[in-house]
Amino acid sequence: MTTTSEHSAFSTGQEAREIDAVVVGAGFAGLHMLYKLRELGLSVQVYEAGDGLGGTWFWNRYPGARVDVKSMYYNYSFDPELEQEWEWTEKLPPQPELLRYINHVADRFDLRKDVRLRTRVTAAVYDESAARWRITTDRGEVVSARFAIMATGCLSVPKRVEVPGIETFRGRSFHTGEWPEQEVDFTGRRVAVIGTGSSGVQVIPLVAEVAETLTVFQRTANYVLPAGNHPIDPEFQRGIKSRYREVRKANRESSFGIAQPEPTKGALEVSEEERNAFYRRVWEDKDSELVSMLVGYTDLLADEAANETAAQFIRERIAEIVTDPAVARLLQPAGLFGVKRPVLGTDYYETFNRPNVRLVDVRATPLTEVTASGLETTEESFEFDDIIYATGYDAMTGALAAIDIRGRGGVSLREKWAAGPVTYLGVAVAGFPNLFALAGPGSPSVLSNMMVSIEQHVDWVADAIDAMRSQGVTTMEAEVDAEREWTRHVGEVGDMTLYPKVDSWYVGSNVPGKPRVMYAYIGGVGAYREKCDQVAADDYDGFVLTRQTRRIGGHAGN
């Protein structure tokens, strides 16, 4: 660490209410951060733009929405009683169950009293003279906080379709990331779905069951693995709960936050028969994990020829399921497997055998316009009652860029990140003291079990703040060299894999004009945790810690 000393009085005459910390976002990360900061005795205000708690699981209410990590591993670990008392009902919990769980946690720990709903943070400006963040909301509220913690989510800013005329459509329009709270009935209606990523794959089969017609507009075919979802076995649940500490430890030390057997051979080091037998076991096993096929061999994410063995296996399964050979070919991805977000689906490919479902390839016939009555491609006009946009998100940085965040000297975070995000450990940014991002760009985040990564960041930030208090440190700020070196490392590790070879939101290519860089750290959850722990053990090596004559107290003004 680098330490400095300075004498600076807090600004006077401010109308802003003073508190210790502002947390932006009331999803899994924000609520856990609130809990930890309150345990430290800090005064905290959480701001949430939504009408309710839950973050991702509040907004993504579309039919079929569910997490792709087993329920027993996708929950909080900070309270042993909580993890024992909550009973999960499905292998992969659906959105309503996850929302019930989040609200249960909020009620159990009395978290709601410090959360302001329907309030969007519009600006966070660092006041150097006071060493505080001035936070402004869309409701005109202004608060002054020692710490600003961004729990804004990695997939929380919906990406719009780049087709003119959206506002002219006279029917109903929906985006999967901004689904209405009330139930939407598609019975007997002519429906379009644009997009075949995770949300599209989940919503398409359920809409197809009730719609008069469903037309799916696909730009890029996705690799969709069977979800194998089922009611959770009570004996399995009891077994996990009886050894949760062991299970949690294994997940935290794993590559993706979900413990799996370590591979010992490359895909090309075994016979085709052995490879395909392994792939088929994963495909048919209803208890397999999302990452099971990816981590079955040492080289699937690093060697194109090895990767092709898994890709071809999946293409063959698609050809077996989809009865129309022409449709099957359109659904068979041509590129690499697993380096775009792998998707779990239930009866996804089977849905295209239904007589009321049509697939349109918008690479061959691009969408040109949204009209008053539907959609137009270069070759055809379509009439619809409803259009569902399953077009994804401005991932990783979109929510942070939506806030006017300004650090030392008024430098804008948007400007600093104009060529791509630069962070230290994905949690801190040089020039932005006491600003922390939970599961931020440059951390494992979306390349992991998000709950494991969220809890690790929350614990690390809380420990750092506690250490600052005990040592009389006022500000903690990433060093420029440490930030530069970490960002370089994130890119280099990414370049050792196949991820940068494919256009995806992992590299920002789904948003026109967005810098094409590796947005998440693929070095492994366990290795990343070790690095963060070592930084803390070495007196926060890579951070500048500034001491003032007045120490941080348990409450503002101490």
PDB file of N, CA and C in Angstrom, residues 48 51 100 149 215 468:
ATOM      1  N   GLU A  48     -32.774   2.083  -4.726  1.00  0.00           N
ATOM      2  CA  GLU A  48     -33.190   1.079  -5.704  1.00  0.00           C
ATOM      3  C   GLU A  48     -34.201   1.699  -6.661  1.00  0.00           C
ATOM      4  N   ASP A  51     -39.606  -0.935  -8.102  1.00  0.00           N
ATOM      5  CA  ASP A  51     -40.696  -0.836  -7.137  1.00  0.00           C
ATOM      6  C   ASP A  51     -40.561  -1.838  -6.000  1.00  0.00           C
ATOM      7  N   ARG A 100     -39.158 -14.456  -3.706  1.00  0.00           N
ATOM      8  CA  ARG A 100     -39.661 -14.757  -2.359  1.00  0.00           C
ATOM      9  C   ARG A 100     -38.502 -14.898  -1.378  1.00  0.00           C
ATOM     10  N   ILE A 149     -20.928   2.636  -2.826  1.00  0.00           N
ATOM     11  CA  ILE A 149     -20.770   1.235  -3.206  1.00  0.00           C
ATOM     12  C   ILE A 149     -21.789   0.905  -4.286  1.00  0.00           C
ATOM     13  N   THR A 215     -43.427 -16.317 -33.934  1.00  0.00           N
ATOM     14  CA  THR A 215     -42.364 -16.179 -34.909  1.00  0.00           C
ATOM     15  C   THR A 215     -41.110 -15.728 -34.172  1.00  0.00           C
ATOM     16  N   MET A 468      -9.910   0.182   7.593  1.00  0.00           N
ATOM     17  CA  MET A 468      -9.714   1.627   7.493  1.00  0.00           C
ATOM     18  C   MET A 468     -10.099   2.306   8.802  1.00  0.00           C
TER      19      MET A 468
END
